[in-house]
């Protein structure tokens, strides 16, 4: 959107922690200076560029902000973004009568932290090898147990032989015989 004095792009931008983004402000009328403000989480000045090329970079982005100015176009680069840089940034024109004309759209900046992604990746890097090792061990143990059971099934067993003395008990002879091994004889 444009208020006729200043235009801003992009409307929104997503970045990972540590990355850089560009915000472009284009002025449509004469001005004394251009400001970049954070307005949603906290109202804070980020950059102030006067027409006489005097620049003020405020502490939040000290050593993390570059800009280039060509006529009425200002391209601002925010470097090494952190999660707490997530906010709505708006360009504002400082007019000759010292009033501010603020861009109607602004730029919504969403910075995602690397911590969550790295944690998920490292968790997977730990769990996948553990799962693979457990599956391999289970397969190996199962294979060994089936081999042992097969050996037991097909192993030749000793025959259980039972000998029975059939000399006296099987006969139907009712004659009494004397024991040849007894001492009485």
Coordinates of C-alpha atoms in Angstrom, one line a residue:
X1 CA 0.0 0.0 0.0
X2 CA 1.1 3.6 -0.5
X3 CA 0.1 6.7 1.4
X4 CA 1.3 8.8 -1.6
X5 CA 4.5 9.9 0.3
X6 CA 6.3 6.6 1.0
X7 CA 6.2 3.0 -0.3
X8 CA 7.7 0.0 1.4
X9 CA 8.5 -3.6 0.4
X10 CA 8.3 -6.5 1.0
X11 CA 5.2 -6.9 3.0
X12 CA 6.6 -9.9 4.9
X13 CA 9.8 -11.8 5.1
X14 CA 10.9 -15.0 6.9
X15 CA 14.4 -15.7 7.8
X16 CA 16.5 -18.2 9.8
X17 CA 18.5 -17.0 12.7
X18 CA 21.8 -15.6 11.5
X19 CA 20.5 -14.7 8.0
X20 CA 20.1 -11.2 6.4
X21 CA 17.1 -9.5 4.9
X22 CA 16.4 -6.3 2.8
X23 CA 13.7 -3.7 3.4
X24 CA 13.2 -1.1 0.6
X25 CA 11.7 2.4 1.3
X26 CA 10.8 4.6 -1.7
X27 CA 9.9 8.3 -1.1
X28 CA 7.4 10.0 -3.5
X29 CA 7.9 13.6 -2.2
X30 CA 10.6 15.9 -0.8
X31 CA 11.7 15.0 2.7
X32 CA 14.3 15.9 5.4
X33 CA 15.1 12.3 6.2
X34 CA 14.0 8.6 6.3
X35 CA 13.6 6.5 9.4
X36 CA 13.1 2.8 10.0
X37 CA 11.1 1.9 13.1
X38 CA 10.1 -1.2 14.9
X39 CA 6.5 -0.8 16.0
X40 CA 4.8 -4.1 17.1
X41 CA 6.7 -5.6 20.0
X42 CA 8.3 -2.4 21.1
X43 CA 8.4 1.1 19.5
X44 CA 12.1 1.6 18.7
X45 CA 14.1 3.5 16.2
X46 CA 16.4 1.4 14.0
X47 CA 17.9 3.8 11.5
X48 CA 17.7 7.5 10.7
X49 CA 19.1 8.9 7.5
X50 CA 19.0 12.7 7.0
X51 CA 19.0 14.3 3.5
X52 CA 22.4 15.7 4.3
X53 CA 23.7 12.1 4.5
X54 CA 24.0 12.2 8.3
X55 CA 23.1 8.7 9.6
X56 CA 22.2 7.3 13.0
X57 CA 22.1 3.6 13.5
X58 CA 20.5 2.8 16.9
X59 CA 22.0 0.3 19.3
X60 CA 19.8 -2.7 18.6
X61 CA 21.3 -3.0 15.1
X62 CA 24.7 -1.5 15.7
X63 CA 27.2 -3.5 13.5
X64 CA 24.3 -5.5 12.0
X65 CA 22.8 -2.9 9.5
X66 CA 23.9 -1.6 6.1
X67 CA 22.0 0.7 3.8
X68 CA 22.3 2.2 0.3
X69 CA 20.6 5.3 -0.8
X70 CA 19.9 6.4 -4.4
X71 CA 17.9 9.6 -4.8
X72 CA 14.6 8.7 -3.1
X73 CA 15.2 5.0 -2.7
X74 CA 16.7 3.5 0.5
X75 CA 17.6 -0.2 0.7
X76 CA 18.2 -1.3 4.3
X77 CA 19.9 -4.7 5.0
X78 CA 19.6 -6.2 8.5
X79 CA 22.3 -8.8 9.2
X80 CA 22.7 -11.6 11.6
X81 CA 19.0 -11.7 12.6
X82 CA 18.0 -13.1 16.0
X83 CA 14.7 -14.4 17.1
X84 CA 14.1 -11.2 19.1
X85 CA 14.3 -9.2 15.9
X86 CA 10.9 -10.6 14.9
X87 CA 8.7 -7.5 14.6
X88 CA 6.9 -5.1 12.2
X89 CA 9.3 -2.6 10.6
X90 CA 8.0 0.5 9.0
X91 CA 9.6 3.2 6.9
X92 CA 8.8 6.8 7.9
X93 CA 9.5 10.0 6.0
X94 CA 10.5 13.0 8.0
X95 CA 8.9 15.9 6.2
X96 CA 10.1 19.5 6.0
X97 CA 7.6 20.6 8.6
X98 CA 9.1 17.9 11.0
X99 CA 6.0 15.7 10.8
X100 CA 6.3 11.9 10.1
X101 CA 4.6 10.1 7.3
X102 CA 4.6 6.4 8.0
X103 CA 4.2 3.6 5.4
X104 CA 0.8 2.0 5.7
X105 CA 2.0 -1.5 5.1
X106 CA 5.3 -2.0 6.9
X107 CA 7.3 -5.3 6.7
X108 CA 6.5 -8.2 9.0
X109 CA 9.8 -9.9 9.8
X110 CA 9.7 -13.4 11.2
X111 CA 13.0 -14.9 12.4
X112 CA 13.0 -18.6 13.2
X113 CA 15.7 -19.9 15.6
X114 CA 18.1 -22.6 14.5
X115 CA 18.0 -24.3 17.9
X116 CA 14.7 -26.1 17.2
X117 CA 15.7 -27.4 13.8
X118 CA 19.2 -28.4 15.0
X119 CA 17.6 -30.2 18.0
X120 CA 15.2 -32.1 15.8
X121 CA 18.0 -33.1 13.5
X122 CA 20.4 -34.1 16.2
X123 CA 17.6 -36.1 17.9
X124 CA 17.0 -38.0 14.7
X125 CA 20.7 -38.5 14.3
X126 CA 20.8 -40.2 17.7
X127 CA 17.6 -42.3 17.5
X128 CA 17.9 -43.7 14.0
X129 CA 21.2 -45.5 14.6
X130 CA 19.9 -46.8 18.0
X131 CA 16.8 -48.2 16.3
X132 CA 18.8 -49.8 13.6
X133 CA 21.2 -51.5 16.1
X134 CA 18.2 -52.8 18.2
X135 CA 16.6 -54.2 15.1
X136 CA 19.8 -55.9 13.9
X137 CA 20.4 -57.4 17.4
X138 CA 16.8 -58.7 17.5
X139 CA 17.2 -60.3 14.1
X140 CA 20.5 -61.8 15.1
X141 CA 19.2 -63.2 18.3
X142 CA 16.1 -64.6 16.6
X143 CA 18.3 -66.2 13.9
X144 CA 20.5 -67.8 16.6
X145 CA 17.6 -69.2 18.6
X146 CA 16.0 -70.8 15.5
X147 CA 19.3 -72.4 14.6
X148 CA 19.7 -73.8 18.1
X149 CA 16.1 -75.1 18.1
X150 CA 16.6 -76.8 14.7
X151 CA 19.7 -78.5 15.9
X152 CA 17.9 -79.8 18.9
X153 CA 15.0 -81.1 16.8
X154 CA 17.2 -82.9 14.3
X155 CA 19.9 -84.1 16.7
X156 CA 20.1 -87.9 17.0
X157 CA 19.1 -88.9 20.5
X158 CA 20.2 -92.0 22.4
X159 CA 17.6 -94.7 22.4
X160 CA 16.2 -95.5 25.8
X161 CA 16.5 -99.2 26.0
X162 CA 14.6 -101.1 28.6
X163 CA 15.7 -104.7 29.4
X164 CA 13.3 -107.0 31.0
X165 CA 14.1 -110.3 32.5
X166 CA 11.7 -112.7 30.9
X167 CA 13.1 -115.9 32.5
X168 CA 10.6 -116.4 35.3
X169 CA 7.8 -114.0 35.0
X170 CA 6.7 -114.8 31.4
X171 CA 6.5 -118.5 31.9
X172 CA 3.4 -120.2 32.7
X173 CA 5.1 -123.1 34.2
X174 CA 3.9 -123.7 37.7
X175 CA 6.6 -125.9 38.6
X176 CA 8.7 -124.5 41.3
X177 CA 12.3 -124.3 40.5
X178 CA 14.9 -123.8 42.8
X179 CA 17.2 -121.0 42.4
X180 CA 20.5 -122.2 41.2
X181 CA 22.2 -119.2 42.6
X182 CA 21.0 -119.5 46.1
X183 CA 23.2 -120.6 49.0
X184 CA 21.0 -123.2 50.4
X185 CA 22.3 -125.8 48.0

